[in-house]
PDB file of C-alpha atoms in Angstrom:
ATOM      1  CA  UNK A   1      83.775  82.625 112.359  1.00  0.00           C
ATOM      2  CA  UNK A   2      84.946  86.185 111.010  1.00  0.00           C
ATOM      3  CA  UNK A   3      87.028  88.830 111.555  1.00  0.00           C
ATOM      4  CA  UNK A   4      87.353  92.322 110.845  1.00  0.00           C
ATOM      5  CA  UNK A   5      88.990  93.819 107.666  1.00  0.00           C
ATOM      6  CA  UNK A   6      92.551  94.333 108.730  1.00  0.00           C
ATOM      7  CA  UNK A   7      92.623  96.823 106.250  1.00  0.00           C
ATOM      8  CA  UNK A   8      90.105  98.638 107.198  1.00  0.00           C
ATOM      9  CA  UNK A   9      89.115  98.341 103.329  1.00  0.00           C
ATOM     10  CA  UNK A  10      85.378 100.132 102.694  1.00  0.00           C
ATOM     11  CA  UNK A  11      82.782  98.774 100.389  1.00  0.00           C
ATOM     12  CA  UNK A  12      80.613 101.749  98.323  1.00  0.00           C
ATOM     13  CA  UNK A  13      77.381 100.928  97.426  1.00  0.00           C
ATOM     14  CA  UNK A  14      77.420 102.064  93.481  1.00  0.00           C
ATOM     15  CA  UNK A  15      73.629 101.525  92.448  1.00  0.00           C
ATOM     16  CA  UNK A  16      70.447 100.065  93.886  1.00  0.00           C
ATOM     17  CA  UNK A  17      67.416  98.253  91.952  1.00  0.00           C
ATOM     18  CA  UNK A  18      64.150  96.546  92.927  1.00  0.00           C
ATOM     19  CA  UNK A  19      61.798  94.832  90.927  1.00  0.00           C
ATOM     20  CA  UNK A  20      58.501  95.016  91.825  1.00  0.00           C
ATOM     21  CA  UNK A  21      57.317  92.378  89.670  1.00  0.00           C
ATOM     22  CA  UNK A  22      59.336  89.553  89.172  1.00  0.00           C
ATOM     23  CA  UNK A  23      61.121  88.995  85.575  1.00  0.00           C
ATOM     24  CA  UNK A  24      60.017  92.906  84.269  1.00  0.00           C
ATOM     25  CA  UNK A  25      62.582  95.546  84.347  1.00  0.00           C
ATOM     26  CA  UNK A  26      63.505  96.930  87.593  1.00  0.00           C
ATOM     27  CA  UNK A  27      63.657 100.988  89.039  1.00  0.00           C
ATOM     28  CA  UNK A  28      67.020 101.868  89.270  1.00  0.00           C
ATOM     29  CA  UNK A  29      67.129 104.002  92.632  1.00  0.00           C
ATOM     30  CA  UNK A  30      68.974 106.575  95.003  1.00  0.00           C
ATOM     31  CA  UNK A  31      68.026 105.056  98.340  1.00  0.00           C
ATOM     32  CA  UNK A  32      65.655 102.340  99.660  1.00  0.00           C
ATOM     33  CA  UNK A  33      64.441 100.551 103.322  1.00  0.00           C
ATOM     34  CA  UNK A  34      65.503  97.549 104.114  1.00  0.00           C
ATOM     35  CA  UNK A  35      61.965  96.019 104.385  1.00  0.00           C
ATOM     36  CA  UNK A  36      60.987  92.860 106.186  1.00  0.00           C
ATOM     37  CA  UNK A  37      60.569  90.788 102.579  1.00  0.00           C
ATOM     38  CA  UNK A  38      63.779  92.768 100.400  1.00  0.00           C
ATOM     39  CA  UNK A  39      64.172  96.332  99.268  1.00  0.00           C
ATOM     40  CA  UNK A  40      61.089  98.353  99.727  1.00  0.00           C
ATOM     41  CA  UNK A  41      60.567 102.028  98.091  1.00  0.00           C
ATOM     42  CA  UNK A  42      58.080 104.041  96.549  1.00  0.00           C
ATOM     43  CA  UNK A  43      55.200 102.025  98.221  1.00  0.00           C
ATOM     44  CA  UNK A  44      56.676  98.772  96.170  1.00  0.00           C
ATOM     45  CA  UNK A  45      58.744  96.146  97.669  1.00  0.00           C
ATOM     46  CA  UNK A  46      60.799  94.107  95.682  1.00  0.00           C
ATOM     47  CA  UNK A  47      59.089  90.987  93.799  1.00  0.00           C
ATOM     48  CA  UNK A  48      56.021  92.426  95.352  1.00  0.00           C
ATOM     49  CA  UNK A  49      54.164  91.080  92.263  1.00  0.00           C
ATOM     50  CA  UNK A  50      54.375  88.174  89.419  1.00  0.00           C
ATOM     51  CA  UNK A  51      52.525  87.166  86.744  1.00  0.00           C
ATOM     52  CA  UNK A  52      51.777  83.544  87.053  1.00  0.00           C
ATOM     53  CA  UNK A  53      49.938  81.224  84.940  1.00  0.00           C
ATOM     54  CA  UNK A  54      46.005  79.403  85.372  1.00  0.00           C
ATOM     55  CA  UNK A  55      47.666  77.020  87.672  1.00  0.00           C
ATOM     56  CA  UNK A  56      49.017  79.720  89.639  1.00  0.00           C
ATOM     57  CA  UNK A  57      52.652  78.582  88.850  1.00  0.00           C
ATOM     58  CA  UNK A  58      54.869  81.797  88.730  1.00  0.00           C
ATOM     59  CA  UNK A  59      55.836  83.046  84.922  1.00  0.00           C
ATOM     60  CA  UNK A  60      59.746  84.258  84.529  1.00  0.00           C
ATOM     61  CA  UNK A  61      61.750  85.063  81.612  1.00  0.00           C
ATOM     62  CA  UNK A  62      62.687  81.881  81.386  1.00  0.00           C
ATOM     63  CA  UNK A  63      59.424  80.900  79.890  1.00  0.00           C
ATOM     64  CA  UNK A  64      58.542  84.207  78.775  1.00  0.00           C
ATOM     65  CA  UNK A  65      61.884  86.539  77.671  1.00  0.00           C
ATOM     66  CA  UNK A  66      59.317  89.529  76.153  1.00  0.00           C
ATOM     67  CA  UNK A  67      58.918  89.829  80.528  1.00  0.00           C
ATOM     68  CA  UNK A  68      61.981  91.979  80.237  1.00  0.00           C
ATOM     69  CA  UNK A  69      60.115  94.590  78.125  1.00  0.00           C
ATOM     70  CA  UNK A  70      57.401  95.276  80.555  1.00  0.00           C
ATOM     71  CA  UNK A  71      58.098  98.374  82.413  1.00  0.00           C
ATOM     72  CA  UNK A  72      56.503  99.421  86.070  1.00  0.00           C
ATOM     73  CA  UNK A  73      56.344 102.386  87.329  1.00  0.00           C
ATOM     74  CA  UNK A  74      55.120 103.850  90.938  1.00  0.00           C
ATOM     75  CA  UNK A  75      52.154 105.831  91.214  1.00  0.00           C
ATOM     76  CA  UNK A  76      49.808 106.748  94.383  1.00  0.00           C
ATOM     77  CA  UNK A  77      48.472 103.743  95.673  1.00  0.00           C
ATOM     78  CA  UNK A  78      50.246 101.215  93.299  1.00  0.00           C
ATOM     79  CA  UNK A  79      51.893 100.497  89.836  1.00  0.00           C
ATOM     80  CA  UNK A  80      51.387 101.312  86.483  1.00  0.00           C
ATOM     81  CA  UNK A  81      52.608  98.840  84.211  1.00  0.00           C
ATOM     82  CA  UNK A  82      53.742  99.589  80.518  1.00  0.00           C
ATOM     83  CA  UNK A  83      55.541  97.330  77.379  1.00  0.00           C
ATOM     84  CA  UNK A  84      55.510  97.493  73.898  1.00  0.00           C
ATOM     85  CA  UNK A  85      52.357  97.030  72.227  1.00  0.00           C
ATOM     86  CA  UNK A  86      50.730  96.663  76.305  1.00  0.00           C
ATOM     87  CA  UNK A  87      49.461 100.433  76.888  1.00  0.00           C
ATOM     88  CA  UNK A  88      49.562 101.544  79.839  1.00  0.00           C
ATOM     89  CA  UNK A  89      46.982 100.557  82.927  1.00  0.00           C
ATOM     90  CA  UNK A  90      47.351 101.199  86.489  1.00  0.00           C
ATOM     91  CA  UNK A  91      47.042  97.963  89.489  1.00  0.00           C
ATOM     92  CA  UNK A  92      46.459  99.362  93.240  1.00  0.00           C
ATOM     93  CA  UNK A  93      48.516  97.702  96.033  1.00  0.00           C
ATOM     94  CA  UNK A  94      45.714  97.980  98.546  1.00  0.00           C
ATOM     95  CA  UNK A  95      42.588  97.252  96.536  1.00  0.00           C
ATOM     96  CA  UNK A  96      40.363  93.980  98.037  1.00  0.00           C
ATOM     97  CA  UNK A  97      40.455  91.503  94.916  1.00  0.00           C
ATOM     98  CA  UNK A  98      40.334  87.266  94.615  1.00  0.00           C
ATOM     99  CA  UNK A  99      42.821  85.096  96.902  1.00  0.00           C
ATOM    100  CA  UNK A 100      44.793  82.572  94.883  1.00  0.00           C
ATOM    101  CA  UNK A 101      47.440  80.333  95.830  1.00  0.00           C
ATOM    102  CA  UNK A 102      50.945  80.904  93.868  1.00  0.00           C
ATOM    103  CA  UNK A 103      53.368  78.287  93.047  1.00  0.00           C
ATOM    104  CA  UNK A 104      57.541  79.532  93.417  1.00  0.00           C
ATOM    105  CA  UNK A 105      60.171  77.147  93.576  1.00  0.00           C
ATOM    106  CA  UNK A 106      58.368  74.601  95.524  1.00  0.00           C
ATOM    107  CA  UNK A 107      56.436  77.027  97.727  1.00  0.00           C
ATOM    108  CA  UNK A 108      52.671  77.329  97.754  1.00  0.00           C
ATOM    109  CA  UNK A 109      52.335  80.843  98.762  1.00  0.00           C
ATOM    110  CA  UNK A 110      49.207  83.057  99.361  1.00  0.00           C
ATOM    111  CA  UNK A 111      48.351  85.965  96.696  1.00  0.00           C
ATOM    112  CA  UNK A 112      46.005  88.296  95.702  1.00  0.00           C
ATOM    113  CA  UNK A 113      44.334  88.653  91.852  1.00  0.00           C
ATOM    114  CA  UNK A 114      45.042  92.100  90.320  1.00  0.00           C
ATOM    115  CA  UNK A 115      41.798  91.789  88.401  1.00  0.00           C
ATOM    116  CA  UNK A 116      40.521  91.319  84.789  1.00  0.00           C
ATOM    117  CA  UNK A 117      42.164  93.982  83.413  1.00  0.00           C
ATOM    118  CA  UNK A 118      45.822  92.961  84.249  1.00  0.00           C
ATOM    119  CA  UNK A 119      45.074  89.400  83.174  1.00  0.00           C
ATOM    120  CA  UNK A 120      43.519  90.672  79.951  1.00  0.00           C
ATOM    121  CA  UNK A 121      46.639  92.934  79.042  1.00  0.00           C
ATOM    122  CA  UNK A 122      49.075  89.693  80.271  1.00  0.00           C
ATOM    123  CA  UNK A 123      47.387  87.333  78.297  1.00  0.00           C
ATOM    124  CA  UNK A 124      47.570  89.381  75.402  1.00  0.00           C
ATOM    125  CA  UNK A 125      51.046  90.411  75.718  1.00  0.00           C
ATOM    126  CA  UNK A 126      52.348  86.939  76.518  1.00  0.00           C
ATOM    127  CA  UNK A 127      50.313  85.250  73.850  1.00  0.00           C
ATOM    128  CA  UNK A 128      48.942  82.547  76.655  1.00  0.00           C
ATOM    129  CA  UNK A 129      47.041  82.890  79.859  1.00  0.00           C
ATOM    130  CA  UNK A 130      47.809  84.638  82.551  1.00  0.00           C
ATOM    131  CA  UNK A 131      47.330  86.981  85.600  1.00  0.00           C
ATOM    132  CA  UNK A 132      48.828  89.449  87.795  1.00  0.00           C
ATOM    133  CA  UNK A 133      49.464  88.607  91.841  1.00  0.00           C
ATOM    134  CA  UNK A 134      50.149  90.517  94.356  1.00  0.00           C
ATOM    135  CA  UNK A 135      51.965  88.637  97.310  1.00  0.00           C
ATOM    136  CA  UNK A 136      49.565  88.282 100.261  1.00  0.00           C
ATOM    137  CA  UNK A 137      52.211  89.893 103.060  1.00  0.00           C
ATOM    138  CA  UNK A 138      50.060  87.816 106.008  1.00  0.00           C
ATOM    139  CA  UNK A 139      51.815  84.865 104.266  1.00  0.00           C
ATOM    140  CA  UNK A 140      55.337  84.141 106.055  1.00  0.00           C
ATOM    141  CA  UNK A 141      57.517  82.743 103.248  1.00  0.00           C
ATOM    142  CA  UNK A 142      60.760  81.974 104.568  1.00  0.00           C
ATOM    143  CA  UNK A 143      64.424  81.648 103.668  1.00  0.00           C
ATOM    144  CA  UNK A 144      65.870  78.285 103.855  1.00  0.00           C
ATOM    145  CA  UNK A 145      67.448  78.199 107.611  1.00  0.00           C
ATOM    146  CA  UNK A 146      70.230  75.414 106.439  1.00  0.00           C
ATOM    147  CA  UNK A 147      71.855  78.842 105.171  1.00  0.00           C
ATOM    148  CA  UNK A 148      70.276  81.765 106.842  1.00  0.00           C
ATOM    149  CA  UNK A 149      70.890  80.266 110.163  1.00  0.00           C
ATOM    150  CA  UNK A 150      69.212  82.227 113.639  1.00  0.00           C
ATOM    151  CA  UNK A 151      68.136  84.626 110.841  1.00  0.00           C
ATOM    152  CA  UNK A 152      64.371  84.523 109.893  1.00  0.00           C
ATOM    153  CA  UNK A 153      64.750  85.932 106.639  1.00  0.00           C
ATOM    154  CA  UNK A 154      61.155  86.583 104.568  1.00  0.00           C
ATOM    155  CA  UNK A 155      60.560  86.556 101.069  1.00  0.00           C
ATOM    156  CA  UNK A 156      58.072  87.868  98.410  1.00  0.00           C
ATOM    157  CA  UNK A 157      58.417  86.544  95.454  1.00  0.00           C
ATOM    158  CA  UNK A 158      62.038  86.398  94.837  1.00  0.00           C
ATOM    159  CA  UNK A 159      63.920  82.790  93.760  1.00  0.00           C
ATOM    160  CA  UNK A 160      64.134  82.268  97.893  1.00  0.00           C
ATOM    161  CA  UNK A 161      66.259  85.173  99.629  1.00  0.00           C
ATOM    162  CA  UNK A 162      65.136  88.722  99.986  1.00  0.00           C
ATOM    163  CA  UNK A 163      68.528  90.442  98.700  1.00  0.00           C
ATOM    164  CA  UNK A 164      71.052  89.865  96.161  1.00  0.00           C
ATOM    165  CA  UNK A 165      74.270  91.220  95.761  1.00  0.00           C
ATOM    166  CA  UNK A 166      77.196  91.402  93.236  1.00  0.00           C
ATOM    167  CA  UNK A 167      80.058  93.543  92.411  1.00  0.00           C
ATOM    168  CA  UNK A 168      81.263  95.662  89.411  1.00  0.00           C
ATOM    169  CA  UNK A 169      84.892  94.120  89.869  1.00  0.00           C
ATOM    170  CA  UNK A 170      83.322  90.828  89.174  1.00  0.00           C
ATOM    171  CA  UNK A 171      81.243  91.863  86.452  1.00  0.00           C
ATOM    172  CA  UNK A 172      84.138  93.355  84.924  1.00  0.00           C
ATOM    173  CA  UNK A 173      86.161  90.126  85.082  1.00  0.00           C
ATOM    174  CA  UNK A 174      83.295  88.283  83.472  1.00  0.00           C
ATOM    175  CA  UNK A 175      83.279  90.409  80.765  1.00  0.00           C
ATOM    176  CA  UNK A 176      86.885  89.970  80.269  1.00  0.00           C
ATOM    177  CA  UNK A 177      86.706  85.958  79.950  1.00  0.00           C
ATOM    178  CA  UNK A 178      83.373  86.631  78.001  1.00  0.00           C
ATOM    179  CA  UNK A 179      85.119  89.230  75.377  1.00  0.00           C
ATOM    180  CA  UNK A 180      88.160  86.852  74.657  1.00  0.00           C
ATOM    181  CA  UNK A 181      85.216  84.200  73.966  1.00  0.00           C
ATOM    182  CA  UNK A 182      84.216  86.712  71.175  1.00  0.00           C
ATOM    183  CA  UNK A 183      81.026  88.494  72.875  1.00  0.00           C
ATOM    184  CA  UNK A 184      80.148  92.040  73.498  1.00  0.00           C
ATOM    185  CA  UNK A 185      80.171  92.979  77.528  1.00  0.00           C
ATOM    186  CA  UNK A 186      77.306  92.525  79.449  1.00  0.00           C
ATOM    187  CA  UNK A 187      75.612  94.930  81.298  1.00  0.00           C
ATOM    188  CA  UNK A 188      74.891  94.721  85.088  1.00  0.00           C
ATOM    189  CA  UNK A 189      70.793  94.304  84.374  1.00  0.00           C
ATOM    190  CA  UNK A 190      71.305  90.775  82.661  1.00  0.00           C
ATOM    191  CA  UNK A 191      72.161  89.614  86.593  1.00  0.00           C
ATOM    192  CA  UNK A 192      68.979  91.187  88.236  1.00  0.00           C
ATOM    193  CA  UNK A 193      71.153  92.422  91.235  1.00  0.00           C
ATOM    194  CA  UNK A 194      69.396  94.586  94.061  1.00  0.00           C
ATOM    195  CA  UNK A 195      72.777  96.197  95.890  1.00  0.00           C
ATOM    196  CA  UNK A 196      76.094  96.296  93.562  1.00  0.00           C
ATOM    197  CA  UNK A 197      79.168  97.258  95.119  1.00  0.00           C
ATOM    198  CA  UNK A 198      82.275  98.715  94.502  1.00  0.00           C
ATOM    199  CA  UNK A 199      85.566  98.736  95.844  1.00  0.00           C
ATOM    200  CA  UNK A 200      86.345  95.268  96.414  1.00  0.00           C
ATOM    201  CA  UNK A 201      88.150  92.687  94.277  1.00  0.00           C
ATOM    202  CA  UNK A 202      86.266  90.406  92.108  1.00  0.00           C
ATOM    203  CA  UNK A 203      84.091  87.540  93.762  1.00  0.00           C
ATOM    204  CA  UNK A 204      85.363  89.101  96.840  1.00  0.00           C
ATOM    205  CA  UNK A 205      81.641  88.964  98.066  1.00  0.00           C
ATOM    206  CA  UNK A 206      81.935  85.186  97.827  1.00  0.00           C
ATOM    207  CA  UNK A 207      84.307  85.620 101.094  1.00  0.00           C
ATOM    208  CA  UNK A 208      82.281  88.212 103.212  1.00  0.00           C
ATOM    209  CA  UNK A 209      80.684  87.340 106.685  1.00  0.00           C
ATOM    210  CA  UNK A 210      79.064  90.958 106.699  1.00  0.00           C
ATOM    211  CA  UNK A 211      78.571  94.010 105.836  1.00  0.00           C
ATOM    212  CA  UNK A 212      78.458  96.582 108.391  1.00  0.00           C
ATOM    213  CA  UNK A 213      76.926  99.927 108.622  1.00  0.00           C
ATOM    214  CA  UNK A 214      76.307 102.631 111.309  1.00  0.00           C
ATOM    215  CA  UNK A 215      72.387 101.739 111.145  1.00  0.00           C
ATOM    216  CA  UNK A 216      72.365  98.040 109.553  1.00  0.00           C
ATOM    217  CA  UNK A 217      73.928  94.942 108.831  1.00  0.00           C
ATOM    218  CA  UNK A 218      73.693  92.441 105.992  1.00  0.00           C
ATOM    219  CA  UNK A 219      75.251  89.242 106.046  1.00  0.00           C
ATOM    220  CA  UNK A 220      75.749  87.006 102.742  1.00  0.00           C
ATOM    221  CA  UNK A 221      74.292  83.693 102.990  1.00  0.00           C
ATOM    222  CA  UNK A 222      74.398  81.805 100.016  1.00  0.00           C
ATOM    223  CA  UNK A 223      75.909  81.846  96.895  1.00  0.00           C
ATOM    224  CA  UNK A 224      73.347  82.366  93.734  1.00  0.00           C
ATOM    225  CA  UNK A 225      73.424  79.547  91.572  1.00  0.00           C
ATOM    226  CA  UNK A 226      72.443  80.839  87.934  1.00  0.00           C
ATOM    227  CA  UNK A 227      70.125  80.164  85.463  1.00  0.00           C
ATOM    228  CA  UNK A 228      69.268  81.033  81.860  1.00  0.00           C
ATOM    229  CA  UNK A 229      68.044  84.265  82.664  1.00  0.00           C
ATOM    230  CA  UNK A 230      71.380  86.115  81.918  1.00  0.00           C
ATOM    231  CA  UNK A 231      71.398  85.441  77.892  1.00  0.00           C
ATOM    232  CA  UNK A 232      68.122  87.615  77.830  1.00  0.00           C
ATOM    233  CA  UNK A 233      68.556  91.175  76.698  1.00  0.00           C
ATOM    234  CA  UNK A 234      66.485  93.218  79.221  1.00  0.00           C
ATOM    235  CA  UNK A 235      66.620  96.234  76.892  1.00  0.00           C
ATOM    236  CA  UNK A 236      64.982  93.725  73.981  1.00  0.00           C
ATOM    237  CA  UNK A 237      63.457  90.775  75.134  1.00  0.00           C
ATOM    238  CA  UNK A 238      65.780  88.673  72.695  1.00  0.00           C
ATOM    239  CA  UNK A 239      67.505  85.569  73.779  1.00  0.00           C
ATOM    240  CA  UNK A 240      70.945  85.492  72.868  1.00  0.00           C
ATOM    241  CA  UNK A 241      74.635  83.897  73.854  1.00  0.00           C
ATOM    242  CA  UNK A 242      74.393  82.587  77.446  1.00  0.00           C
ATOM    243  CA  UNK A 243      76.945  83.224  80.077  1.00  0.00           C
ATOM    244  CA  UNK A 244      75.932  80.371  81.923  1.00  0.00           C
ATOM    245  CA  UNK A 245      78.392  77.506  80.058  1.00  0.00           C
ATOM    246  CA  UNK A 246      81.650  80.227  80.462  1.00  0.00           C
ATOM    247  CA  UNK A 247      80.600  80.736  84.318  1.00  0.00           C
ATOM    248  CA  UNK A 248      80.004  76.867  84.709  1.00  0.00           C
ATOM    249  CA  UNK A 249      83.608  76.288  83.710  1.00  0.00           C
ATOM    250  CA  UNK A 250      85.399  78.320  86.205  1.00  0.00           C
ATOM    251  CA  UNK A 251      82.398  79.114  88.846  1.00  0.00           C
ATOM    252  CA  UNK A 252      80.771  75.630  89.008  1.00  0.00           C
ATOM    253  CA  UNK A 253      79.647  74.933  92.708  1.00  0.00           C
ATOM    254  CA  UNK A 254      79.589  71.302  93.334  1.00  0.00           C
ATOM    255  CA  UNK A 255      76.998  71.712  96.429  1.00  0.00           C
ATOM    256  CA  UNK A 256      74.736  74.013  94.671  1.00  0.00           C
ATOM    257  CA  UNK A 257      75.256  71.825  91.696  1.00  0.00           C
ATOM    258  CA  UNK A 258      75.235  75.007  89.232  1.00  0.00           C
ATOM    259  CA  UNK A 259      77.521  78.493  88.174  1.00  0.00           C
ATOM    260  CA  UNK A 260      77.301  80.874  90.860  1.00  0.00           C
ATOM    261  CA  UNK A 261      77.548  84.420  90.723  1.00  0.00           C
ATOM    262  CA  UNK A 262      76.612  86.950  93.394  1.00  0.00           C
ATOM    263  CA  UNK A 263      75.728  86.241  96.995  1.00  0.00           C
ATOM    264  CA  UNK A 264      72.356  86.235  98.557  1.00  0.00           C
ATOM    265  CA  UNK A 265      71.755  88.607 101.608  1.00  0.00           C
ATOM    266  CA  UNK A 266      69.845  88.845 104.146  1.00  0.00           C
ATOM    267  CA  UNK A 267      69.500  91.632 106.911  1.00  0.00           C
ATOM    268  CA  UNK A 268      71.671  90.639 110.126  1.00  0.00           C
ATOM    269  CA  UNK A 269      70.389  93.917 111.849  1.00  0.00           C
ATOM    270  CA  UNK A 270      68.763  97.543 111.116  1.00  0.00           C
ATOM    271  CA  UNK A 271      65.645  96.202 109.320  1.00  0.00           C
ATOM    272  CA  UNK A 272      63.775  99.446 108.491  1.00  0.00           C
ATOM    273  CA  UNK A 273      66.911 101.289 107.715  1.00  0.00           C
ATOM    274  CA  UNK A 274      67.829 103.446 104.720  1.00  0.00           C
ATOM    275  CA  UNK A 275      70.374 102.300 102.278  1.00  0.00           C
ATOM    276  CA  UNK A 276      71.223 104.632  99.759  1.00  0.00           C
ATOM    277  CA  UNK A 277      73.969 104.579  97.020  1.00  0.00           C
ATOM    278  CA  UNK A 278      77.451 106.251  98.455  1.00  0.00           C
ATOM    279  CA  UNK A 279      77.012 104.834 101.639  1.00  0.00           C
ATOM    280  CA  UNK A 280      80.350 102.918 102.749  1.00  0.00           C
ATOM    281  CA  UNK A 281      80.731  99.647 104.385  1.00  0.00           C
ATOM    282  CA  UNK A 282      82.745  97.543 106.462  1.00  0.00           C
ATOM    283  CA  UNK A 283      83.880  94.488 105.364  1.00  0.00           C
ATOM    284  CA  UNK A 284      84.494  91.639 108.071  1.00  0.00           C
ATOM    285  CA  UNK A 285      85.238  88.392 106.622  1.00  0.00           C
ATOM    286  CA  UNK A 286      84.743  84.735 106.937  1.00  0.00           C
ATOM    287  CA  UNK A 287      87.628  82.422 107.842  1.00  0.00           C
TER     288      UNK A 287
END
């Protein structure tokens, strides 16, 4: 059950981000659609691609930090992908290459080879073997419905829910705990978020049944148990001092069996809409 704000409180939506390949940076954008499979914009959907390995298991930063350094971009037709000491080459979104199969947290989902060239300047990069997929979109990867509920929520390649959410108020009380522990702030990238909000109190997303718009709806789901990911520096590829122990002593989940932080979304109603940064939302909450 939920019920309506009684203070008619509104959430803002303060910045946007998709990935389009999972682990590399992310665009940082004004608006997106709220696409079947996540964020969609630019002709790129979020986790659209990944770089997996000969077995087809899916590569993150957890195996490979340097990910963070590799830097798409949108162009006609597809993505251009860039890192240090990886020049430039272009991948198309709609070009007929090999079917593989693609191994994410448990799933064996359908993909499709990028070619030669993208495996060439992967391998290279990476310093071991590996390729570029594209997620086959005829493939229906789904949500877990213990959480998502009447909700058939799809996925690319994301961990297993199409949106995540967190907000700067509980950012900034990380960083508080995480400064009297002696570290520098972290910044919002470390947490991969695709809709950050403001104007609500920290971990008040934790609490939300919905989020309500004139044109769409988006209901949190599940709370997102963390992993290392967050001691990587996304601006330098360099493994440093992990949040993860500080989180796990005051956020520790004991069904999730982990440190959460952030809430996974999924689109109650509106799919196809615009969200854009600015827009306001209501907040009902669960009880």
């Amino acid at each position: 059950m939920f019920f309506p704000n009684p203070d008619n409180k509104l959430a803002t939506i303060a910045s946007l981000h998709l990935y389009p390949v999972k682990s590399c940076r992310g665009l940082d954008l004004d608006a997106a659609s709220l696409g079947p499979r996540g964020l969609e914009a630019h002709g790129l959907g979020d986790r659209q691609w990944a770089v997996i390995d000969p077995d087809g298991s899916v590569l993150t930063q957890r195996e490979h930090p340097a990910l963070a350094l590799v830097e798409p971009r949108p162009v006609p037709g597809g993505l251009a992908l860039s890192a240090p000491g990886m020049p430039s080459f272009e991948v198309s979104a709609g070009a007929a290459q090999t079917a593989v199969r693609a191994g994410i947290w448990g799933d064996d989902v359908g993909a499709i080879d990028a070619g030669a060239e993208a495996a060439a300047r992967f391998s290279a990069f990476l310093g071991a073997p590996a390729r570029l997929a594209r997620f086959d979109d005829r493939e229906k990867r789904r949500s877990n419905p213990r959480y998502t509920r009447d909700i058939e929520a799809l996925n690319r390649f994301s961990d297993g829910y199409p949106i995540l959410v967190l907000s700067l108020a509980s950012l900034a009380d990380l960083n508080q705990r995480w400064a009297r522990a002696g570290s520098a702030p972290l910044p919002m990238n470390r947490f991969r978020p695709n809709v950050v909000l403001d104007g609500i109190d920290p971990y008040a997303e934790d609490h939300l049944a919905s989020l309500e718009h004139a044109g769409f709806a988006l209901r949190p789901v599940k709370a997102c148990a963390r992993c290392s990911i967050p001691s990587v520096d996304q601006a330098t590829g360099v493994v440093g001092p992990a949040p993860l122990e500080l989180l796990t002593a005051y956020r520790f989940n004991a069904d999730l069996q982990g440190a959460t932080f952030g809430q996974n979304v999924v689109v109650a109603r509106g799919t196809g809409a615009t969200i854009r940064i600015g827009q306001q939302l209501e907040e009902r909450w669960n009880i």
